[in-house]
Amino acid sequence: MKQEKEIIFNGEFEDSEDEDEDQSQDYDSDEDLNKKKKKKSLQNTNKNLIMNVSDTQYPVVKFVGKMINKFKLQYVPYQEINNWDFCWTDNAVLPETLAKMQSHQKINHFPGMYSLARKNHLGKNLNKMQKQFPEEYDFYPRTWMLPSEYNDFKQQFGKAKTFILKPEASCQGRGIFLTRSIESINPTEHYVAQRYIHKPLLIDGLKFDLRMYVLICGCDPLRLYLYKEGLARFATQAYIAPNLNNLDDICMHLTNYAINKDNPNFIFNQDEKKMDVGHKRSMSSVFQLLRDLNHNVDQLMDDIKDLIIKTFCSVQPILQQNYTQVDNYANNMCFEILGFDILIDSSLKPYLLEVNHTPSFTADTPLDQYIKKNLIADTITLMNINLKTKNEVIQQKKDEMQKRVLTGKKTKLTIEEKKQIKLQLQKQRDDYESQNKGNYELIYPCSKSYEEYLQHSLKIYEEWTGANIRRNQKKESIQINQDSQNKSQSLPKKIQLEKRSTLYKHIQSRINTNLFPIIKNEQNKGNEVIQEGEEQPPNQIITIPEVDNDNYVPYEDYQQQSLESIKDYYAYTDKRGLELQILDFFQQRKAEKRLNNSHIQYQNGQNIQSPLSQIKGVLQGIAIKNVRQFAIKKNTKNMKISQKQNQDNEQEKPQENPSRQQIISSQFTYQQTNPQGMTGAYLKPKVFSLKLQHPPKGYKLQSLPLLMQQNSTKFRYE
C-alpha cells in the first residue's frame, strides 16, 4: 500500500480507456453512444470491481479508484443500474437506494445525514440535548433557528454584542453576515443565528479554523474514525474584534477557503513538504506549532474527539432508523467522510461550527492533493472494498439460497442467533481494521461510556416520531390484561363463549339443567323473596349435569342467587342477544312438541314459557324473526298433514293461559305465511355457514351454531 500512495497525483485525471474506443466508431447520435456505454457497463468480467463515479465531480476520487485500487470506472447513473460494487456520489442518498442495494455493494453516504449536515437540523438536535445536559453540550455557540425562534432571539440583543447569521442549507460561506442590530434581520427569512466568538485563538495575528475528517462506518452500533491529518484554513486579514466599522469585512471574520482564496493577500501552498506555509496549512503543522508554544494539544484533541462523539450521539437514532438494510449484520454497507469545522478560542476550547456531509475534495494545491488522495485511499482500504470480500459475500448468499431450495423454506434466525452472527462479524471486522487503519484512529467505541447520551437521544426521537406513545399504549394494554387476569383468578369464573364449539354446549346445558330461576306461581310473583340459607322449592331440579367449569357457571351458584340472578339476565340479554334468541327458539320448539303429543299435563298452572322470555318480554316473534332472515329450502311432502294435526290438537287441548295462546297463535300465523319455515327436520348439532338473500355490500355474516333435533326429514341452508 505504501507503493500505491507514492503514485503522484497532479490534480487532474481523465479516464479515456473506454471513451477513446467509443469515439473511434461513428454513431448516428449521442443516444446511440450512451446506449453503447451502458451496454458495456453491464458486462462485468468479475476480474475487477466496478466503481460508479457518475455522480462525482472530483478527479481525485476517480484517480484513487482507477490508479490505486484498479477499479473499473462506471459512468452510468447509479440509480439506473445495479451491477456496480462501489458507488461514490457527491449528493445525499435516499433510504430507497439503500433498500435496493445488494449485500456486497457499498456507498459513501448514509441516509438521514441531513440531521447533521443542515445547519438548522444540527442546531435543533444539539439544543435538545443541551436542555438535558447543559454542561456536557456546551461545545457549540448558542444557536437560534429563525423565524421560529425570532422572539427569543430578539431579546438577546443588548446582552451580546455580535451575532453571525447563516442560511439553513448553504456552503462555502455563501450568504453569511455579521450583525449587531435586530433591524437588519428580516423576521420572515430562514436563518441559523449564532453568537459570535469574540476571542478566537490567533496564529500570526490571523483567525483560523480546522477542517477535520471524520469517518462514520457504522450506525448500529455507532462506529467512528478520525483522520489524523486535516486542514487549517486562515483568514487573509489580521483579526480585530468586531465593531460597527468592520462587520462587513468577511475576509477578517470568516475562514472559508472559497471566500479567502480570491483575496490578493492569499498565499497558496506550493510544496507538499512545506505544510506550514500559506493561508491553508496542514492540521499537524498547526498542532506542532501549538506544542512549541507550550499549549496542551493532547487535551485539546481529547476535547475535540469528545465533541465529535457527542454530536453523533444526538442523531444516532435517526441514522439507525434510515438504515433500511435489516439483513446487513456486518453493519458495513454505508460509510461517509464528514468535514467537521472546529474553531478554537483563546483558552484552547474547541467549538463546533458546522458539519459538511460532502466536504470539498478539490485538489488545486500540492497540500490538497497529498492529503485528500491519501484520505480517500485509506478510506477504501479501511472499508475492505476488494474482490475477495465481494466473492465471499456472494458465495454466502448462494449457500443460503441453495439451502432454502433444498429445505423448501427460508431459515428464520432467532434473536440470539442474530446477536451471535453480529458479534462474530464484528470481531472479524475489528481484526481487519486494526491492521488496515492507515492514518485513521478509532475514537468510538472507546473506554468512556456515552450510553447516557444515546439513550436520551433515543427518547427524544421517540417523542418526536410518536413511537413512545405506541410503546406506552402497548405497555398499558399488557398491564390491563395482566390485571384482568389476576382479578379473574380471584373471582368466580364467568361464562366465556369466544369459541363456536362452546356455544352449543352452553345452550344445551342451560336447556337440560334449567339454570334459569323459575317463579312458582304468577300470583306470588314479586312478593316472594328467597332468604339466604332457605331451602329451594321442591319443583326445582336438584340433579346437576356434568358441565365444564371453565366455560359455565355451576348450578349451585344459581341456586344461591335468585333475585340477583334475574337482574343479571337483563344485562346478559344485551350482551348475549343472539345466544338468548337461539335458546328461546329451541325452548319454543320443545313446547310445540309437547303440545302436539298432548301427553304432558301441566299441574298447578305451571307456566311453560321461557323464564328468560318472561323477563325480557320478547317471546312473541323471536324465533320467527331469527328464521325469516334466511331462505330455507325443505321437503314439504307432509306439510298439509302436519297442519291438520296441529289444528286437531288445538281443538282438543284444554284452555291455557292467555300468554301461551298468544304464542301458539303467532306460530300458526307464521306457519300459514311461511309453510316451509316450520316444517322439516332438525339434525344433530352442527355449525352451518348461513348466507343472507340480499347481503349489504362489504358485509360478511358470521357462522352461527344452530341446535337441531333428530327427525327423518333433512333440509339444507342456502
XYZ file of C-alpha atoms in Angstrom:
718
model
C 0.000 0.000 0.000
C 2.942 2.346 0.554
C 3.961 1.968 -3.073
C 0.435 2.850 -4.157
C 0.492 6.027 -2.067
C 3.651 7.121 -3.870
C 1.729 7.435 -7.133
C 1.780 11.132 -7.962
C -1.484 12.971 -8.433
C -1.204 16.394 -10.041
C -4.820 17.426 -9.527
C -6.167 16.246 -12.890
C -7.383 12.878 -14.127
C -9.201 11.710 -17.229
C -10.375 8.159 -17.741
C -10.033 7.710 -21.526
C -9.824 3.900 -21.742
C -13.402 3.353 -22.897
C -14.006 6.810 -24.359
C -11.276 6.514 -26.993
C -12.676 3.203 -28.179
C -16.205 4.616 -28.400
C -15.129 7.790 -30.182
C -13.182 5.801 -32.769
C -16.511 4.490 -34.073
C -19.151 6.546 -35.855
C -22.609 6.733 -34.296
C -25.706 8.383 -35.648
C -26.420 10.281 -32.438
C -25.331 10.770 -28.846
C -28.163 8.461 -27.799
C -26.534 5.549 -29.623
C -23.241 6.356 -27.923
C -24.906 6.344 -24.497
C -26.580 3.015 -25.228
C -23.213 1.581 -26.215
C -21.649 2.785 -22.975
C -24.495 1.394 -20.915
C -24.235 -1.971 -22.647
C -20.523 -2.138 -21.914
C -21.055 -1.150 -18.303
C -23.400 -4.108 -17.863
C -20.664 -6.523 -18.901
C -18.720 -7.342 -15.756
C -15.967 -9.892 -16.160
C -15.542 -10.209 -12.358
C -11.826 -9.518 -12.783
C -12.122 -6.004 -11.335
C -14.560 -4.282 -9.086
C -16.854 -1.693 -10.665
C -16.769 1.775 -9.122
C -19.652 4.038 -10.124
C -18.445 7.657 -10.385
C -21.335 9.056 -12.388
C -22.315 11.496 -9.621
C -18.966 12.907 -8.513
C -17.062 15.880 -9.892
C -13.738 15.348 -8.144
C -10.858 13.947 -10.210
C -9.063 12.751 -7.064
C -11.851 10.223 -6.400
C -11.556 8.755 -9.900
C -7.761 8.765 -9.672
C -7.727 6.759 -6.436
C -10.287 4.279 -7.750
C -8.606 3.752 -11.115
C -4.898 4.120 -10.466
C -4.504 2.934 -6.879
C -7.306 0.390 -6.364
C -7.576 -0.741 -10.029
C -11.345 -0.357 -10.136
C -13.272 -0.273 -13.385
C -14.970 3.120 -13.510
C -18.633 3.282 -14.454
C -20.354 6.461 -15.656
C -23.965 5.301 -15.989
C -26.155 6.881 -13.237
C -26.150 4.510 -10.301
C -29.933 4.825 -9.909
C -30.431 3.303 -13.378
C -28.100 0.344 -12.990
C -27.284 -2.053 -10.183
C -24.230 -4.025 -11.230
C -21.695 -1.757 -9.537
C -19.759 -2.837 -6.451
C -18.838 0.538 -5.015
C -20.504 3.904 -5.592
C -19.121 7.347 -4.829
C -21.599 10.211 -5.027
C -21.457 13.888 -4.060
C -25.133 14.036 -3.113
C -27.305 12.607 -0.365
C -28.570 9.016 -0.570
C -32.207 8.103 -0.033
C -33.325 5.089 2.035
C -34.921 3.625 -1.118
C -31.497 3.457 -2.757
C -30.051 1.551 0.175
C -33.011 -0.843 0.198
C -32.301 -1.819 -3.429
C -28.617 -2.497 -2.848
C -27.160 -5.991 -2.592
C -25.221 -7.116 0.457
C -21.785 -6.833 -1.212
C -22.342 -3.276 -2.501
C -21.134 -0.181 -0.677
C -21.941 3.510 -0.996
C -20.274 6.569 0.519
C -23.300 8.163 2.231
C -25.745 7.323 4.995
C -29.445 8.069 4.540
C -30.637 10.661 7.034
C -27.315 12.508 7.326
C -29.203 15.770 6.783
C -29.730 15.726 10.553
C -26.080 16.763 10.855
C -25.296 18.389 7.519
C -28.060 21.011 7.517
C -27.315 23.820 9.935
C -30.890 24.115 11.208
C -31.218 20.374 11.922
C -27.819 20.314 13.629
C -28.787 23.265 15.826
C -32.141 21.736 16.787
C -30.625 18.371 17.717
C -27.857 19.922 19.790
C -30.275 22.298 21.533
C -32.477 19.367 22.557
C -29.506 17.580 24.081
C -28.287 20.739 25.801
C -31.572 21.076 27.696
C -30.845 17.757 29.397
C -27.047 18.063 29.577
C -26.237 21.810 29.727
C -22.644 21.363 30.868
C -21.764 18.456 28.570
C -23.229 20.086 25.433
C -21.555 23.483 25.665
C -19.135 22.878 22.770
C -21.046 24.947 20.178
C -22.154 28.604 20.135
C -25.680 29.273 21.340
C -27.959 28.866 18.340
C -31.409 30.090 17.274
C -33.500 28.939 14.310
C -35.218 31.816 12.554
C -38.022 32.707 12.120
C -39.451 30.124 14.571
C -37.319 31.451 17.452
C -37.282 35.076 16.363
C -38.881 36.458 19.544
C -36.368 34.720 21.800
C -33.518 35.815 19.551
C -34.754 39.416 19.580
C -34.423 39.543 23.356
C -30.710 38.653 23.132
C -29.735 41.993 21.636
C -28.190 44.143 24.299
C -26.863 41.105 26.184
C -24.428 40.016 23.471
C -22.830 42.396 21.013
C -22.403 40.492 17.762
C -24.258 37.651 16.056
C -23.449 35.707 12.918
C -26.281 34.574 10.629
C -26.047 31.716 8.137
C -28.543 30.339 5.599
C -30.050 26.985 6.552
C -28.621 24.965 3.658
C -25.623 26.651 2.100
C -21.886 26.054 1.929
C -18.590 27.779 1.144
C -19.571 30.861 3.158
C -22.363 31.975 0.848
C -24.976 34.241 2.470
C -23.169 34.616 5.839
C -23.111 38.050 7.518
C -22.492 39.612 10.930
C -24.921 41.964 12.666
C -25.356 43.936 15.860
C -28.841 45.204 15.134
C -32.118 43.308 15.031
C -33.440 45.747 12.400
C -31.026 44.306 9.834
C -32.734 40.888 10.026
C -35.866 40.052 8.058
C -38.174 38.238 10.537
C -39.595 36.060 7.746
C -36.276 34.825 6.332
C -34.868 31.404 7.305
C -31.528 31.729 9.050
C -29.455 29.997 11.676
C -28.245 32.640 14.134
C -25.294 32.093 16.484
C -23.370 34.098 18.972
C -20.106 35.283 17.527
C -16.972 34.037 19.329
C -15.121 37.262 20.038
C -11.836 35.841 21.274
C -10.596 33.134 18.892
C -7.126 31.650 19.003
C -4.836 33.524 16.614
C -1.729 32.412 14.732
C 0.346 35.156 13.155
C -2.492 37.521 14.088
C -4.946 35.656 11.860
C -8.151 33.853 12.738
C -8.305 30.213 11.641
C -10.384 27.064 11.941
C -9.717 23.340 11.425
C -11.273 21.079 8.826
C -11.165 17.624 10.429
C -12.243 14.499 8.570
C -14.400 12.011 10.460
C -15.359 8.635 9.005
C -18.584 7.048 10.192
C -18.590 3.439 9.039
C -21.461 2.047 11.117
C -24.604 3.388 12.780
C -25.941 0.309 14.608
C -23.770 0.160 16.619
C -22.078 3.519 16.135
C -18.532 3.294 14.744
C -16.332 6.399 14.243
C -12.815 7.055 12.962
C -10.888 10.341 12.992
C -8.293 11.041 10.323
C -5.050 12.200 11.865
C -4.418 14.765 9.151
C -6.597 17.686 8.170
C -6.529 21.291 7.032
C -6.127 24.612 8.831
C -7.804 27.457 6.952
C -6.746 31.007 7.726
C -8.382 34.364 7.183
C -6.446 36.733 4.956
C -6.709 39.892 7.085
C -5.471 40.478 10.609
C -8.174 39.913 13.179
C -9.754 42.814 15.052
C -12.670 42.367 17.440
C -15.929 43.078 15.615
C -17.263 46.631 15.675
C -19.569 48.729 13.564
C -16.743 49.557 11.156
C -15.529 46.019 10.294
C -18.671 43.880 10.412
C -18.725 43.684 6.611
C -15.081 42.575 6.336
C -15.727 38.890 5.697
C -12.064 38.088 4.979
C -11.301 39.029 8.585
C -14.128 37.163 10.325
C -14.656 34.181 8.018
C -12.087 31.482 7.341
C -13.791 29.738 4.401
C -11.321 28.867 1.663
C -13.838 29.696 -1.084
C -14.047 33.297 0.231
C -10.409 33.998 1.066
C -8.745 32.426 -1.974
C -9.825 35.388 -4.120
C -8.215 37.892 -1.758
C -4.931 39.327 -3.082
C -3.283 38.591 0.267
C -3.932 34.860 -0.017
C -0.745 32.740 -0.162
C -1.106 29.336 -1.821
C 0.862 26.286 -0.790
C 3.382 25.318 -3.473
C 5.117 22.308 -1.884
C 3.504 19.385 -0.062
C 6.643 19.053 2.034
C 6.178 22.595 3.369
C 2.810 22.201 5.090
C 3.232 25.183 7.450
C 3.312 27.862 4.766
C 0.443 29.889 3.367
C -3.174 30.531 4.322
C -4.060 26.844 4.048
C -1.858 24.551 6.113
C -1.913 21.035 7.408
C -3.550 20.379 10.745
C -0.487 18.543 12.013
C 1.745 21.595 11.406
C -0.620 23.796 13.433
C -0.651 21.312 16.332
C 3.127 21.199 16.259
C 3.214 24.985 16.424
C 0.871 24.940 19.430
C 3.107 22.398 21.150
C 6.059 24.667 20.565
C 4.052 27.413 22.294
C 3.558 25.098 25.304
C -0.155 24.512 24.704
C -1.710 21.245 25.856
C -2.525 19.769 22.444
C -3.317 16.309 23.830
C -6.113 17.726 25.992
C -7.336 19.735 23.007
C -7.532 16.565 20.898
C -9.405 14.738 23.660
C -11.945 17.573 23.798
C -12.347 17.501 20.015
C -12.918 13.737 19.991
C -15.447 14.113 22.809
C -17.491 16.759 20.966
C -17.442 14.667 17.766
C -18.830 11.621 19.583
C -21.474 13.654 21.424
C -22.539 15.235 18.144
C -23.130 11.814 16.601
C -24.940 10.643 19.732
C -27.557 13.333 19.168
C -28.517 11.881 15.739
C -27.712 8.178 16.067
C -31.388 7.077 16.312
C -32.186 8.976 13.102
C -29.348 7.298 11.216
C -30.309 3.886 12.563
C -33.945 4.355 11.543
C -32.974 5.295 7.976
C -30.547 2.383 7.650
C -33.053 0.043 5.987
C -30.805 -2.966 5.289
C -32.029 -5.219 8.084
C -30.039 -8.267 6.961
C -26.705 -6.450 6.910
C -25.386 -7.907 10.146
C -21.858 -6.714 9.321
C -23.065 -3.071 9.501
C -20.765 -2.094 6.626
C -22.805 -1.224 3.529
C -22.568 2.542 4.113
C -19.759 4.845 5.126
C -19.342 8.598 4.980
C -16.500 11.090 5.280
C -17.729 14.181 7.120
C -15.960 17.511 7.412
C -16.110 18.925 10.949
C -15.301 22.642 11.161
C -13.709 23.333 14.566
C -12.901 26.791 15.925
C -10.547 27.139 18.909
C -10.871 30.098 21.270
C -8.099 31.850 23.163
C -8.483 29.457 26.142
C -7.896 26.474 23.836
C -11.525 25.344 23.998
C -12.869 23.821 20.759
C -16.239 24.890 19.302
C -18.193 23.075 16.619
C -19.225 25.463 13.842
C -20.844 23.114 11.317
C -20.680 19.663 9.727
C -20.316 19.074 5.978
C -21.687 15.789 4.613
C -19.829 16.358 1.304
C -16.556 18.102 2.143
C -14.745 19.574 -0.806
C -12.210 17.265 -2.452
C -10.931 19.928 -4.779
C -7.170 19.458 -5.112
C -5.806 22.717 -6.522
C -2.678 22.812 -4.337
C 0.006 20.199 -3.619
C -1.163 20.133 0.014
C -4.746 19.291 -1.010
C -3.562 16.679 -3.486
C -1.445 14.888 -0.906
C -3.938 14.927 1.988
C -7.130 14.171 0.043
C -5.598 11.436 -2.112
C -4.345 9.554 0.942
C -7.613 10.200 2.810
C -9.730 8.543 0.099
C -7.273 5.685 -0.396
C -7.150 4.902 3.341
C -10.955 5.027 3.494
C -11.390 2.464 0.701
C -8.802 0.196 2.315
C -10.411 0.503 5.761
C -13.849 -0.348 4.354
C -12.410 -3.588 2.928
C -13.613 -2.911 -0.618
C -11.915 -5.630 -2.650
C -12.732 -8.551 -4.911
C -12.059 -11.232 -2.294
C -14.602 -9.796 0.146
C -17.183 -9.452 -2.608
C -16.827 -13.106 -3.672
C -17.137 -14.298 -0.073
C -20.391 -12.406 0.439
C -21.842 -13.635 -2.858
C -20.889 -17.235 -2.086
C -22.526 -16.971 1.325
C -25.754 -15.777 -0.297
C -25.615 -18.643 -2.796
C -25.239 -21.172 0.018
C -28.244 -19.700 1.808
C -30.309 -19.853 -1.376
C -29.290 -23.452 -2.046
C -30.201 -24.437 1.489
C -33.562 -22.751 1.067
C -34.204 -24.679 -2.159
C -33.353 -27.996 -0.531
C -35.382 -27.429 2.615
C -38.252 -25.661 0.867
C -38.398 -22.849 3.390
C -36.430 -19.800 4.399
C -34.358 -20.130 7.535
C -35.610 -17.681 10.133
C -33.000 -16.730 12.683
C -33.826 -16.150 16.307
C -32.791 -13.021 18.159
C -29.988 -14.871 19.903
C -28.693 -16.263 16.613
C -28.684 -12.784 15.084
C -26.716 -11.451 18.046
C -24.172 -14.223 17.681
C -23.760 -13.512 13.963
C -23.330 -9.786 14.618
C -20.703 -10.437 17.284
C -18.829 -12.838 15.044
C -18.805 -10.440 12.087
C -17.872 -7.539 14.338
C -14.898 -9.461 15.664
C -13.738 -10.214 12.119
C -14.132 -6.540 11.248
C -12.172 -5.424 14.310
C -9.318 -7.746 13.423
C -9.176 -6.463 9.857
C -9.488 -2.756 10.668
C -6.885 -2.902 13.419
C -4.339 -3.920 10.781
C -5.532 -1.631 7.960
C -6.368 1.677 9.661
C -3.793 3.650 7.700
C -3.795 7.178 9.097
C -7.173 6.718 10.827
C -7.754 6.483 14.573
C -10.745 4.698 16.109
C -12.463 7.116 18.504
C -15.713 5.214 19.125
C -16.325 2.671 20.631
C -13.931 3.726 23.343
C -13.291 3.239 27.041
C -15.554 6.159 28.020
C -19.267 5.420 28.162
C -21.686 7.543 26.126
C -24.715 5.349 26.736
C -26.483 8.070 28.721
C -26.445 10.424 25.740
C -27.538 7.715 23.319
C -30.497 6.758 25.498
C -31.657 10.333 25.881
C -31.305 10.904 22.146
C -33.438 7.811 21.541
C -36.052 9.151 23.961
C -36.160 12.484 22.108
C -36.508 10.713 18.767
C -39.356 8.529 20.020
C -41.199 11.530 21.400
C -40.763 13.320 18.090
C -41.996 10.374 15.994
C -44.664 9.199 18.470
C -43.001 5.808 18.995
C -43.076 6.295 22.763
C -46.858 6.799 22.671
C -47.369 3.500 20.869
C -44.987 1.770 23.258
C -46.762 3.199 26.306
C -50.129 2.174 24.909
C -48.838 -1.333 24.383
C -47.471 -1.456 27.932
C -50.764 -0.186 29.328
C -52.747 -2.777 27.393
C -50.439 -5.523 28.645
C -50.800 -4.239 32.213
C -54.587 -4.098 31.877
C -54.664 -7.666 30.588
C -52.491 -8.838 33.464
C -54.677 -7.039 36.000
C -57.816 -8.508 34.482
C -56.303 -11.991 34.565
C -55.317 -11.595 38.198
C -58.792 -10.313 39.024
C -60.480 -13.151 37.143
C -58.475 -15.688 39.145
C -59.791 -14.264 42.407
C -63.433 -14.004 41.253
C -65.795 -16.816 40.154
C -65.329 -17.770 36.577
C -67.763 -16.178 34.185
C -69.286 -17.555 31.052
C -66.947 -17.336 28.083
C -68.387 -18.033 24.666
C -65.488 -16.976 22.454
C -65.376 -20.281 20.557
C -68.101 -21.698 18.373
C -67.633 -25.141 19.831
C -68.551 -23.920 23.314
C -71.705 -22.075 22.263
C -73.700 -25.247 21.581
C -72.562 -26.859 24.829
C -73.512 -23.783 26.799
C -77.013 -23.501 25.333
C -77.655 -27.233 25.615
C -76.557 -27.248 29.239
C -78.941 -24.395 30.038
C -81.839 -26.204 28.388
C -81.113 -29.519 30.101
C -80.357 -28.171 33.558
C -82.967 -25.363 33.632
C -80.489 -22.927 35.187
C -82.883 -20.007 34.895
C -84.856 -19.048 38.039
C -88.488 -20.182 37.834
C -91.290 -18.337 39.593
C -93.587 -20.842 41.267
C -96.902 -19.039 40.894
C -97.847 -15.968 38.985
C -99.869 -14.776 41.966
C -96.778 -14.708 44.218
C -94.583 -13.081 41.548
C -92.571 -10.231 43.012
C -93.724 -10.897 46.611
C -91.613 -13.941 47.440
C -88.017 -13.313 48.337
C -85.648 -16.224 48.847
C -83.686 -15.772 52.016
C -80.116 -16.886 52.380
C -79.939 -20.481 53.618
C -83.632 -21.125 52.861
C -84.478 -24.382 51.142
C -85.321 -24.197 47.464
C -88.854 -25.009 46.257
C -89.466 -28.686 45.544
C -90.139 -28.125 41.862
C -86.512 -27.030 41.314
C -84.264 -29.570 39.614
C -81.750 -30.972 42.064
C -79.736 -33.167 39.754
C -76.870 -31.355 38.090
C -75.453 -32.473 34.750
C -71.746 -32.620 34.135
C -70.665 -29.200 32.958
C -67.221 -27.887 32.122
C -66.469 -25.389 34.867
C -64.113 -23.497 32.605
C -66.971 -22.452 30.359
C -70.157 -22.373 32.518
C -71.402 -21.146 35.833
C -72.157 -24.108 38.174
C -75.762 -24.832 39.022
C -75.188 -24.355 42.767
C -74.271 -20.708 42.155
C -77.652 -20.130 40.576
C -79.430 -21.844 43.473
C -77.774 -19.432 45.899
C -78.947 -16.490 43.846
C -82.499 -15.706 42.907
C -83.456 -12.110 42.518
C -79.847 -11.086 41.877
C -79.603 -13.569 39.026
C -82.750 -12.082 37.471
C -81.039 -8.702 37.335
C -78.020 -10.352 35.772
C -80.178 -11.749 32.971
C -81.186 -8.255 31.969
C -77.513 -7.438 31.439
C -76.864 -10.792 29.735
C -79.706 -10.105 27.310
C -77.894 -7.080 25.914
C -74.533 -8.821 25.678
C -75.729 -12.269 24.600
C -78.748 -11.293 22.495
C -78.047 -13.724 19.666
C -77.444 -16.599 22.065
C -80.621 -15.927 24.016
C -82.711 -15.720 20.874
C -81.445 -19.125 19.804
C -82.188 -20.507 23.281
C -85.767 -19.199 23.259
C -86.265 -20.566 19.785
C -85.460 -24.124 20.770
C -87.409 -23.936 24.003
C -90.454 -22.999 21.959
C -89.774 -25.971 19.721
C -89.830 -28.178 22.805
C -93.107 -26.599 23.914
C -94.624 -27.224 20.482
C -93.599 -30.866 20.577
C -95.184 -31.307 23.996
C -98.392 -29.741 22.754
C -98.542 -31.904 19.637
C -98.048 -35.116 21.581
C -100.568 -33.960 24.215
C -99.276 -36.429 26.791
C -97.785 -33.866 29.169
C -100.192 -32.390 31.657
C -99.301 -29.242 33.474
C -100.114 -29.151 37.196
C -100.985 -26.086 39.320
C -100.977 -23.823 36.281
C -97.205 -24.189 35.816
C -96.006 -21.804 33.178
C -94.243 -23.358 30.192
C -92.887 -20.111 28.946
C -89.157 -19.498 28.913
C -88.245 -17.682 32.122
C -85.845 -15.560 30.126
C -88.653 -14.509 27.814
C -90.771 -13.588 30.869
C -88.076 -11.236 31.994
C -87.442 -9.622 28.626
C -90.992 -9.737 27.358
C -89.855 -10.708 23.875
C -91.289 -14.204 23.475
C -93.509 -13.253 20.575
C -91.874 -13.494 17.215
C -88.276 -14.005 18.459
C -87.883 -17.328 16.720
C -89.796 -16.049 13.722
C -87.510 -13.025 13.275
C -84.482 -15.243 13.632
C -85.648 -17.673 10.945
C -87.034 -15.118 8.495
C -83.532 -13.825 7.757
C -82.668 -16.936 5.799
C -84.110 -18.698 2.777
C -84.738 -22.320 3.825
C -85.477 -24.981 1.262
C -87.181 -28.036 2.821
C -89.019 -31.065 1.829
C -92.743 -30.104 2.029
C -94.133 -33.570 1.421
C -96.056 -33.813 4.751
C -96.895 -30.114 5.106
C -100.688 -30.421 4.880
C -100.779 -33.402 7.249
C -98.821 -31.578 9.913
C -101.087 -28.505 9.641
C -104.212 -30.646 10.107
C -102.722 -32.412 13.124
C -101.848 -29.112 14.726
C -105.398 -27.817 14.265
C -106.917 -31.020 15.784
C -104.585 -30.822 18.775
C -105.531 -27.202 19.320
C -109.249 -28.027 19.444
C -108.809 -30.990 21.850
C -106.470 -29.152 24.151
C -107.836 -27.657 27.437
C -107.906 -23.898 27.987
C -104.431 -22.477 28.653
C -103.298 -19.148 29.952
C -103.558 -16.151 27.547
C -99.828 -15.685 27.055
C -99.479 -19.293 25.903
C -102.354 -18.940 23.435
C -100.734 -15.811 22.098
C -97.515 -17.735 21.424
C -99.321 -20.551 19.641
C -101.341 -18.136 17.521
C -98.174 -16.360 16.437
C -96.672 -19.708 15.465
C -99.770 -20.639 13.439
C -99.622 -17.281 11.688
C -96.034 -17.930 10.741
C -96.899 -21.484 9.541
C -99.592 -20.169 7.251
C -97.445 -17.395 5.787
C -94.219 -19.428 5.694
C -95.129 -23.107 5.412
C -91.526 -24.016 4.734
C -90.242 -22.230 7.801
C -91.672 -24.535 10.484
C -91.540 -27.937 8.830
C -88.580 -30.158 8.165
C -86.102 -31.883 10.370
C -83.606 -30.862 12.981
C -80.426 -32.884 12.727
C -77.604 -33.373 15.155
C -75.813 -30.219 16.310
C -73.602 -28.756 13.636
C -72.294 -25.346 12.573
C -73.518 -24.087 9.210
C -72.454 -21.032 7.207
C -75.627 -19.073 6.505
C -75.972 -16.515 3.729
C -78.374 -13.600 3.525
C -80.612 -13.328 0.479
C -79.517 -9.776 -0.237
C -76.457 -9.003 1.899
C -75.225 -5.387 2.052
C -72.085 -4.597 0.121
C -68.991 -5.495 2.117
C -70.988 -7.345 4.800
C -69.917 -10.822 5.808
C -72.244 -12.878 8.022
C -70.525 -14.842 10.756
C -71.206 -18.566 11.027
C -73.855 -19.291 13.677
C -74.276 -22.590 15.549
C -77.827 -23.976 15.365
C -79.274 -26.706 17.563
C -81.302 -29.322 15.730
C -83.385 -32.221 16.971
C -83.419 -35.559 15.192
C -86.151 -36.377 12.722
C -86.471 -38.265 9.488
C -86.530 -35.379 7.002
C -83.380 -33.416 6.070
C -83.022 -29.908 4.740
C -80.132 -27.621 3.932
C -79.423 -23.939 4.204
C -78.512 -21.654 1.357
